[in-house]
mmCIF file of C-alpha atoms in Angstrom:
data_model
loop_
_atom_site.group_PDB
_atom_site.id
_atom_site.type_symbol
_atom_site.label_atom_id
_atom_site.label_comp_id
_atom_site.label_asym_id
_atom_site.label_seq_id
_atom_site.Cartn_x
_atom_site.Cartn_y
_atom_site.Cartn_z
ATOM 1 C CA UNK A 1 59.166 123.065 56.260
ATOM 2 C CA UNK A 2 57.519 125.571 58.630
ATOM 3 C CA UNK A 3 55.629 124.155 61.983
ATOM 4 C CA UNK A 4 55.732 122.111 64.309
ATOM 5 C CA UNK A 5 57.578 122.863 67.487
ATOM 6 C CA UNK A 6 60.460 124.910 68.059
ATOM 7 C CA UNK A 7 62.985 125.524 71.074
ATOM 8 C CA UNK A 8 64.828 128.566 71.645
ATOM 9 C CA UNK A 9 68.030 128.018 72.967
ATOM 10 C CA UNK A 10 69.725 131.623 73.104
ATOM 11 C CA UNK A 11 72.835 131.007 75.650
ATOM 12 C CA UNK A 12 76.173 130.937 72.323
ATOM 13 C CA UNK A 13 78.039 128.265 73.455
ATOM 14 C CA UNK A 14 79.110 124.461 72.165
ATOM 15 C CA UNK A 15 79.673 123.249 76.085
ATOM 16 C CA UNK A 16 75.932 125.167 75.551
ATOM 17 C CA UNK A 17 74.324 123.197 73.447
ATOM 18 C CA UNK A 18 75.775 119.976 74.543
ATOM 19 C CA UNK A 19 74.699 120.831 78.094
ATOM 20 C CA UNK A 20 70.809 120.805 76.998
ATOM 21 C CA UNK A 21 71.187 117.190 74.384
ATOM 22 C CA UNK A 22 69.070 115.634 77.144
ATOM 23 C CA UNK A 23 66.354 117.406 77.161
ATOM 24 C CA UNK A 24 66.401 118.715 73.962
ATOM 25 C CA UNK A 25 66.395 115.247 73.539
ATOM 26 C CA UNK A 26 63.203 114.507 75.604
ATOM 27 C CA UNK A 27 60.702 116.939 74.092
ATOM 28 C CA UNK A 28 61.595 115.701 70.698
ATOM 29 C CA UNK A 29 60.731 112.399 71.894
ATOM 30 C CA UNK A 30 57.634 113.119 74.249
ATOM 31 C CA UNK A 31 56.296 115.270 71.334
ATOM 32 C CA UNK A 32 56.457 112.237 68.763
ATOM 33 C CA UNK A 33 58.583 114.819 65.951
ATOM 34 C CA UNK A 34 62.103 116.264 65.765
ATOM 35 C CA UNK A 35 61.692 119.835 66.257
ATOM 36 C CA UNK A 36 63.962 123.323 64.781
ATOM 37 C CA UNK A 37 65.963 124.863 67.069
ATOM 38 C CA UNK A 38 66.252 128.729 67.674
ATOM 39 C CA UNK A 39 69.848 130.166 68.652
ATOM 40 C CA UNK A 40 73.043 131.076 68.208
ATOM 41 C CA UNK A 41 75.607 131.054 66.307
ATOM 42 C CA UNK A 42 78.339 130.874 68.121
ATOM 43 C CA UNK A 43 76.384 127.049 68.857
ATOM 44 C CA UNK A 44 77.653 125.902 66.276
ATOM 45 C CA UNK A 45 73.950 124.020 66.610
ATOM 46 C CA UNK A 46 73.651 123.362 62.344
ATOM 47 C CA UNK A 47 76.721 120.702 62.617
ATOM 48 C CA UNK A 48 75.710 119.525 66.032
ATOM 49 C CA UNK A 49 72.261 118.726 64.947
ATOM 50 C CA UNK A 50 73.423 117.597 61.555
ATOM 51 C CA UNK A 51 73.825 113.424 62.215
ATOM 52 C CA UNK A 52 70.827 113.454 64.963
ATOM 53 C CA UNK A 53 66.779 113.098 63.881
ATOM 54 C CA UNK A 54 64.943 114.651 66.453
ATOM 55 C CA UNK A 55 65.668 117.915 65.092
ATOM 56 C CA UNK A 56 65.094 119.013 61.848
ATOM 57 C CA UNK A 57 66.596 122.449 61.612
ATOM 58 C CA UNK A 58 67.914 125.460 63.145
ATOM 59 C CA UNK A 59 67.415 128.389 63.151
ATOM 60 C CA UNK A 60 70.237 131.198 63.472
ATOM 61 C CA UNK A 61 69.754 134.168 66.207
ATOM 62 C CA UNK A 62 71.057 136.885 65.195
ATOM 63 C CA UNK A 63 71.686 138.281 68.956
ATOM 64 C CA UNK A 64 74.264 141.434 69.146
ATOM 65 C CA UNK A 65 78.451 140.008 69.024
ATOM 66 C CA UNK A 66 81.659 142.238 70.447
ATOM 67 C CA UNK A 67 80.513 145.433 69.272
ATOM 68 C CA UNK A 68 78.915 143.441 66.493
ATOM 69 C CA UNK A 69 74.588 144.500 66.557
ATOM 70 C CA UNK A 70 72.661 141.506 65.557
ATOM 71 C CA UNK A 71 69.417 142.301 64.527
ATOM 72 C CA UNK A 72 68.164 139.868 66.906
ATOM 73 C CA UNK A 73 68.386 142.858 69.388
ATOM 74 C CA UNK A 74 66.969 145.326 72.046
ATOM 75 C CA UNK A 75 62.562 146.648 71.344
ATOM 76 C CA UNK A 76 63.064 145.521 67.814
ATOM 77 C CA UNK A 77 65.384 143.102 67.341
ATOM 78 C CA UNK A 78 62.600 141.186 69.337
ATOM 79 C CA UNK A 79 59.750 142.462 66.525
ATOM 80 C CA UNK A 80 62.217 140.670 64.272
ATOM 81 C CA UNK A 81 62.205 138.027 65.910
ATOM 82 C CA UNK A 82 58.469 137.482 66.555
ATOM 83 C CA UNK A 83 57.722 138.222 62.643
ATOM 84 C CA UNK A 84 60.835 135.337 61.585
ATOM 85 C CA UNK A 85 58.433 133.203 64.853
ATOM 86 C CA UNK A 86 55.021 133.969 62.450
ATOM 87 C CA UNK A 87 56.452 133.114 59.495
ATOM 88 C CA UNK A 88 57.201 129.927 60.541
ATOM 89 C CA UNK A 89 53.865 129.301 61.949
ATOM 90 C CA UNK A 90 55.119 127.175 64.279
ATOM 91 C CA UNK A 91 52.424 125.476 67.108
ATOM 92 C CA UNK A 92 54.730 125.873 69.955
ATOM 93 C CA UNK A 93 57.627 127.411 71.448
ATOM 94 C CA UNK A 94 59.290 126.545 74.827
ATOM 95 C CA UNK A 95 61.838 128.151 76.038
ATOM 96 C CA UNK A 96 64.934 126.747 78.064
ATOM 97 C CA UNK A 97 66.129 129.847 79.717
ATOM 98 C CA UNK A 98 65.189 133.374 81.436
ATOM 99 C CA UNK A 99 64.228 135.356 79.542
ATOM 100 C CA UNK A 100 60.799 137.745 78.442
ATOM 101 C CA UNK A 101 61.967 139.055 74.674
ATOM 102 C CA UNK A 102 62.172 136.014 73.569
ATOM 103 C CA UNK A 103 58.264 134.893 75.293
ATOM 104 C CA UNK A 104 57.242 138.195 74.101
ATOM 105 C CA UNK A 105 58.552 137.095 70.156
ATOM 106 C CA UNK A 106 56.380 134.307 70.321
ATOM 107 C CA UNK A 107 52.931 135.536 71.727
ATOM 108 C CA UNK A 108 53.144 138.446 69.525
ATOM 109 C CA UNK A 109 53.936 135.956 66.711
ATOM 110 C CA UNK A 110 51.024 134.440 67.400
ATOM 111 C CA UNK A 111 52.272 130.762 67.831
ATOM 112 C CA UNK A 112 49.503 128.494 69.899
ATOM 113 C CA UNK A 113 51.448 127.590 72.944
ATOM 114 C CA UNK A 114 54.010 129.088 74.823
ATOM 115 C CA UNK A 115 55.652 127.077 76.962
ATOM 116 C CA UNK A 116 59.144 128.611 79.499
ATOM 117 C CA UNK A 117 60.388 129.037 82.583
ATOM 118 C CA UNK A 118 58.564 131.801 83.547
ATOM 119 C CA UNK A 119 60.921 133.833 85.489
ATOM 120 C CA UNK A 120 59.932 137.833 85.683
ATOM 121 C CA UNK A 121 58.662 139.560 82.811
ATOM 122 C CA UNK A 122 58.605 136.234 81.141
ATOM 123 C CA UNK A 123 55.174 135.116 82.702
ATOM 124 C CA UNK A 124 52.910 137.635 80.747
ATOM 125 C CA UNK A 125 53.629 136.514 77.405
ATOM 126 C CA UNK A 126 53.353 132.277 78.472
ATOM 127 C CA UNK A 127 49.508 130.467 78.258
ATOM 128 C CA UNK A 128 51.203 126.761 79.433
ATOM 129 C CA UNK A 129 52.239 125.802 82.770
ATOM 130 C CA UNK A 130 54.424 124.170 84.267
ATOM 131 C CA UNK A 131 56.469 127.412 85.852
ATOM 132 C CA UNK A 132 59.389 127.257 88.127
ATOM 133 C CA UNK A 133 60.330 129.014 91.470
ATOM 134 C CA UNK A 134 61.388 132.196 91.260
ATOM 135 C CA UNK A 135 64.456 130.438 93.997
ATOM 136 C CA UNK A 136 65.900 129.070 90.842
ATOM 137 C CA UNK A 137 65.670 131.995 89.526
ATOM 138 C CA UNK A 138 69.868 132.079 88.665
ATOM 139 C CA UNK A 139 69.934 128.451 88.921
ATOM 140 C CA UNK A 140 73.021 126.887 87.096
ATOM 141 C CA UNK A 141 70.987 126.339 83.048
ATOM 142 C CA UNK A 142 71.160 122.635 83.612
ATOM 143 C CA UNK A 143 69.510 122.126 86.548
ATOM 144 C CA UNK A 144 66.996 125.337 85.200
ATOM 145 C CA UNK A 145 66.453 123.436 82.740
ATOM 146 C CA UNK A 146 66.678 119.882 84.435
ATOM 147 C CA UNK A 147 63.461 121.669 86.796
ATOM 148 C CA UNK A 148 61.077 122.254 83.942
ATOM 149 C CA UNK A 149 61.067 118.669 82.368
ATOM 150 C CA UNK A 150 60.134 117.553 86.278
ATOM 151 C CA UNK A 151 57.485 119.746 86.963
ATOM 152 C CA UNK A 152 56.606 118.708 82.822
ATOM 153 C CA UNK A 153 56.870 115.326 84.232
ATOM 154 C CA UNK A 154 58.736 115.138 80.374
ATOM 155 C CA UNK A 155 60.817 111.352 81.255
ATOM 156 C CA UNK A 156 64.370 112.272 80.644
ATOM 157 C CA UNK A 157 65.822 108.945 78.541
ATOM 158 C CA UNK A 158 69.478 109.927 78.054
ATOM 159 C CA UNK A 159 70.347 111.501 82.102
ATOM 160 C CA UNK A 160 73.991 113.031 79.715
ATOM 161 C CA UNK A 161 74.763 114.064 76.766
ATOM 162 C CA UNK A 162 74.314 112.404 74.749
ATOM 163 C CA UNK A 163 75.476 113.571 70.330
ATOM 164 C CA UNK A 164 74.364 111.346 67.638
ATOM 165 C CA UNK A 165 76.571 111.295 65.239
ATOM 166 C CA UNK A 166 76.594 110.005 62.135
ATOM 167 C CA UNK A 167 77.309 105.979 62.492
ATOM 168 C CA UNK A 168 78.473 105.814 58.509
ATOM 169 C CA UNK A 169 81.207 109.393 59.543
ATOM 170 C CA UNK A 170 82.759 107.921 62.769
ATOM 171 C CA UNK A 171 83.020 104.564 60.184
ATOM 172 C CA UNK A 172 84.891 106.933 57.403
ATOM 173 C CA UNK A 173 87.052 109.025 60.361
ATOM 174 C CA UNK A 174 88.490 105.157 61.363
ATOM 175 C CA UNK A 175 89.067 104.981 57.006
ATOM 176 C CA UNK A 176 90.873 107.760 56.936
ATOM 177 C CA UNK A 177 92.879 107.030 59.854
ATOM 178 C CA UNK A 178 93.580 103.488 59.020
ATOM 179 C CA UNK A 179 97.191 103.256 58.942
ATOM 180 C CA UNK A 180 97.562 105.517 62.368
ATOM 181 C CA UNK A 181 99.152 104.112 65.346
ATOM 182 C CA UNK A 182 96.666 103.225 68.047
ATOM 183 C CA UNK A 183 95.548 104.566 70.133
ATOM 184 C CA UNK A 184 94.212 107.176 69.396
ATOM 185 C CA UNK A 185 94.162 110.327 71.512
ATOM 186 C CA UNK A 186 92.474 114.120 71.111
ATOM 187 C CA UNK A 187 94.004 117.077 72.309
ATOM 188 C CA UNK A 188 92.086 119.380 73.213
ATOM 189 C CA UNK A 189 94.067 122.767 72.968
ATOM 190 C CA UNK A 190 92.079 125.638 72.809
ATOM 191 C CA UNK A 191 90.333 127.633 75.262
ATOM 192 C CA UNK A 192 87.668 129.853 75.094
ATOM 193 C CA UNK A 193 89.603 132.515 77.227
ATOM 194 C CA UNK A 194 93.376 132.711 77.966
ATOM 195 C CA UNK A 195 92.937 131.766 81.507
ATOM 196 C CA UNK A 196 91.913 128.997 80.269
ATOM 197 C CA UNK A 197 94.976 128.058 78.802
ATOM 198 C CA UNK A 198 97.674 125.857 80.138
ATOM 199 C CA UNK A 199 99.902 126.023 76.787
ATOM 200 C CA UNK A 200 101.933 125.306 74.358
ATOM 201 C CA UNK A 201 104.539 123.668 76.525
ATOM 202 C CA UNK A 202 102.528 122.058 79.548
ATOM 203 C CA UNK A 203 100.779 120.014 76.481
ATOM 204 C CA UNK A 204 104.011 119.781 74.498
ATOM 205 C CA UNK A 205 105.904 117.568 77.438
ATOM 206 C CA UNK A 206 102.728 116.375 77.138
ATOM 207 C CA UNK A 207 101.652 114.529 73.982
ATOM 208 C CA UNK A 208 105.413 113.640 74.683
ATOM 209 C CA UNK A 209 104.977 112.172 77.710
ATOM 210 C CA UNK A 210 101.797 110.391 76.612
ATOM 211 C CA UNK A 211 104.005 108.916 73.509
ATOM 212 C CA UNK A 212 106.346 106.935 76.050
ATOM 213 C CA UNK A 213 103.182 105.244 77.961
ATOM 214 C CA UNK A 214 101.805 103.544 74.858
ATOM 215 C CA UNK A 215 99.727 106.065 73.404
ATOM 216 C CA UNK A 216 99.324 105.992 69.704
ATOM 217 C CA UNK A 217 98.572 109.263 67.824
ATOM 218 C CA UNK A 218 97.865 112.077 69.046
ATOM 219 C CA UNK A 219 94.989 114.462 67.566
ATOM 220 C CA UNK A 220 95.532 117.970 67.945
ATOM 221 C CA UNK A 221 92.279 120.070 68.362
ATOM 222 C CA UNK A 222 91.488 123.694 68.548
ATOM 223 C CA UNK A 223 91.441 126.218 66.205
ATOM 224 C CA UNK A 224 93.559 128.789 63.913
ATOM 225 C CA UNK A 225 95.175 130.406 67.151
ATOM 226 C CA UNK A 226 96.683 126.756 68.308
ATOM 227 C CA UNK A 227 98.738 126.510 65.060
ATOM 228 C CA UNK A 228 101.357 128.593 66.812
ATOM 229 C CA UNK A 229 101.684 125.831 69.466
ATOM 230 C CA UNK A 230 102.991 123.343 66.889
ATOM 231 C CA UNK A 231 107.234 124.062 66.928
ATOM 232 C CA UNK A 232 107.230 122.847 70.767
ATOM 233 C CA UNK A 233 105.485 120.441 69.997
ATOM 234 C CA UNK A 234 106.435 119.407 66.795
ATOM 235 C CA UNK A 235 110.186 119.472 68.925
ATOM 236 C CA UNK A 236 108.454 117.538 71.804
ATOM 237 C CA UNK A 237 108.076 115.213 69.532
ATOM 238 C CA UNK A 238 111.308 114.693 67.074
ATOM 239 C CA UNK A 239 111.385 111.726 65.439
ATOM 240 C CA UNK A 240 107.700 110.674 65.988
ATOM 241 C CA UNK A 241 105.980 113.926 64.233
ATOM 242 C CA UNK A 242 103.934 111.919 61.699
ATOM 243 C CA UNK A 243 102.496 110.232 65.031
ATOM 244 C CA UNK A 244 100.507 114.432 65.389
ATOM 245 C CA UNK A 245 97.382 115.046 63.475
ATOM 246 C CA UNK A 246 96.481 118.266 63.616
ATOM 247 C CA UNK A 247 92.530 119.573 62.867
ATOM 248 C CA UNK A 248 92.638 123.212 62.886
ATOM 249 C CA UNK A 249 91.544 123.942 59.889
ATOM 250 C CA UNK A 250 88.336 122.265 60.690
ATOM 251 C CA UNK A 251 85.075 123.126 60.991
ATOM 252 C CA UNK A 252 83.563 121.094 63.860
ATOM 253 C CA UNK A 253 81.207 119.463 61.620
ATOM 254 C CA UNK A 254 84.819 117.314 60.241
ATOM 255 C CA UNK A 255 85.403 117.300 63.510
ATOM 256 C CA UNK A 256 82.696 115.590 65.026
ATOM 257 C CA UNK A 257 83.190 111.831 64.027
ATOM 258 C CA UNK A 258 87.407 112.017 64.328
ATOM 259 C CA UNK A 259 85.593 112.512 68.966
ATOM 260 C CA UNK A 260 83.685 109.289 67.572
ATOM 261 C CA UNK A 261 86.511 107.231 66.773
ATOM 262 C CA UNK A 262 89.370 108.475 69.121
ATOM 263 C CA UNK A 263 89.845 106.412 73.131
ATOM 264 C CA UNK A 264 90.762 108.725 74.645
ATOM 265 C CA UNK A 265 90.578 113.016 75.272
ATOM 266 C CA UNK A 266 92.649 114.990 77.244
ATOM 267 C CA UNK A 267 92.196 119.194 77.752
ATOM 268 C CA UNK A 268 91.663 122.213 78.044
ATOM 269 C CA UNK A 269 87.651 123.059 79.918
ATOM 270 C CA UNK A 270 85.542 123.961 76.211
ATOM 271 C CA UNK A 271 83.024 122.962 74.310
ATOM 272 C CA UNK A 272 84.917 120.332 72.148
ATOM 273 C CA UNK A 273 86.120 118.784 76.115
ATOM 274 C CA UNK A 274 81.781 118.370 76.931
ATOM 275 C CA UNK A 275 81.260 116.866 72.882
ATOM 276 C CA UNK A 276 83.690 114.628 73.521
ATOM 277 C CA UNK A 277 82.297 113.414 76.880
ATOM 278 C CA UNK A 278 79.012 113.316 75.053
ATOM 279 C CA UNK A 279 79.665 111.027 71.760
ATOM 280 C CA UNK A 280 81.117 109.218 74.836
ATOM 281 C CA UNK A 281 84.436 109.326 74.739
ATOM 282 C CA UNK A 282 86.592 109.163 78.197
ATOM 283 C CA UNK A 283 87.679 112.513 78.582
ATOM 284 C CA UNK A 284 89.990 114.438 81.659
ATOM 285 C CA UNK A 285 89.360 117.635 81.429
ATOM 286 C CA UNK A 286 92.031 120.321 83.113
ATOM 287 C CA UNK A 287 89.726 122.949 85.481
ATOM 288 C CA UNK A 288 92.920 124.692 86.871
ATOM 289 C CA UNK A 289 90.549 128.273 86.454
ATOM 290 C CA UNK A 290 86.940 126.704 86.845
ATOM 291 C CA UNK A 291 84.970 125.180 88.839
ATOM 292 C CA UNK A 292 84.243 121.012 87.359
ATOM 293 C CA UNK A 293 81.922 119.757 85.179
ATOM 294 C CA UNK A 294 79.587 116.898 86.405
ATOM 295 C CA UNK A 295 76.867 116.766 83.809
ATOM 296 C CA UNK A 296 78.960 113.639 82.695
ATOM 297 C CA UNK A 297 80.583 111.203 84.204
ATOM 298 C CA UNK A 298 82.252 110.589 81.048
ATOM 299 C CA UNK A 299 84.841 113.689 82.507
ATOM 300 C CA UNK A 300 87.491 112.940 84.480
ATOM 301 C CA UNK A 301 87.998 116.536 86.521
ATOM 302 C CA UNK A 302 91.632 117.371 87.257
ATOM 303 C CA UNK A 303 92.182 120.157 88.987
ATOM 304 C CA UNK A 304 95.535 122.686 91.144
ATOM 305 C CA UNK A 305 96.423 119.811 93.544
ATOM 306 C CA UNK A 306 94.752 121.688 96.709
ATOM 307 C CA UNK A 307 92.084 121.031 95.047
ATOM 308 C CA UNK A 308 91.249 124.634 94.321
ATOM 309 C CA UNK A 309 90.562 126.021 90.393
ATOM 310 C CA UNK A 310 90.942 130.070 89.736
ATOM 311 C CA UNK A 311 91.616 131.852 87.402
ATOM 312 C CA UNK A 312 95.184 133.825 88.395
ATOM 313 C CA UNK A 313 96.962 130.887 88.770
ATOM 314 C CA UNK A 314 94.952 127.533 88.452
ATOM 315 C CA UNK A 315 95.892 125.955 85.224
ATOM 316 C CA UNK A 316 99.834 126.888 85.946
ATOM 317 C CA UNK A 317 99.501 124.950 89.675
ATOM 318 C CA UNK A 318 98.412 121.760 86.877
ATOM 319 C CA UNK A 319 101.279 119.805 87.184
ATOM 320 C CA UNK A 320 102.299 117.221 83.628
ATOM 321 C CA UNK A 321 102.965 114.651 85.628
ATOM 322 C CA UNK A 322 99.336 114.949 87.401
ATOM 323 C CA UNK A 323 97.806 114.892 83.688
ATOM 324 C CA UNK A 324 99.740 111.331 82.712
ATOM 325 C CA UNK A 325 97.891 109.964 86.157
ATOM 326 C CA UNK A 326 95.437 110.864 85.582
ATOM 327 C CA UNK A 327 95.300 109.302 82.810
ATOM 328 C CA UNK A 328 97.359 106.113 82.609
ATOM 329 C CA UNK A 329 95.236 105.534 87.209
ATOM 330 C CA UNK A 330 92.386 105.996 84.769
ATOM 331 C CA UNK A 331 90.140 102.403 84.369
ATOM 332 C CA UNK A 332 87.938 103.426 81.176
ATOM 333 C CA UNK A 333 91.144 103.385 79.413
ATOM 334 C CA UNK A 334 91.216 101.097 76.296
ATOM 335 C CA UNK A 335 93.386 97.810 76.820
ATOM 336 C CA UNK A 336 96.089 97.996 73.715
ATOM 337 C CA UNK A 337 97.475 101.246 76.115
ATOM 338 C CA UNK A 338 101.247 99.748 76.613
ATOM 339 C CA UNK A 339 100.656 97.345 73.583
ATOM 340 C CA UNK A 340 101.479 98.445 70.617
#
């Protein structure tokens, strides 16, 4: 279905899309209609919004990835994007980004209402305010989107990201694993960069320790690369391997309802951490290499002992005992812990 409103959010990561959930929901609610999201495939937006009534559909931006060129790169790519937008006949486009290229494409497409932050050349191709102060140009993406909604007097009904999961899908996952020992904890093994990785041995020792602390079943979350962690984890859980549930080969769309069924999540600074928190699950994030995320009160940020994150040694300075302590001291733990 063509027409309606498009929101262009081109930041590529899963976490980037989760950060913008409150803004996308606010715009859809203010307009009184579901919107079309235009973004990059790495965001997994098609799966994130699969159960979200505020999003009608997702259109992919084809921008360069690694050494592979994309159809929407450069001037010619911006023209191709403009032709795509023209075919869709959108009434309005909101650009949650500072780039002028997306505004140019919307102008070229003849979109009647073109909204955006208005920094630099972008403003030339926009025809609807408000526009943000240029002093905000280098602000965090969440701050920019917050500032824009405030300037536009668009109320946010969600102060924090809320992942709108299909309730039936969550119920189905609970039924699928109903025979597994409770409580359930998700273990986020994956990392987008090596410096964010806590490591197989640390996770293996942690899982064994949490089993001793009374946690029942462990949902191991990550990509195919993290399957290589399993020998260490199996060795640590010898005799209790049945309490491990591997999800490495599953698409995010299948894992999202699993997140919604968890009692707690712990893991590296990744998209899964953001997704778990947005699903309303208490989440302990390991921030040895990166500044702590502050957009969600569901996230408990764990730093090295000196409170300083650094890419070189930060993750290695987070101890297993400190993670176990952060989990056990959380006021949001389920009542079943210690009583399984």
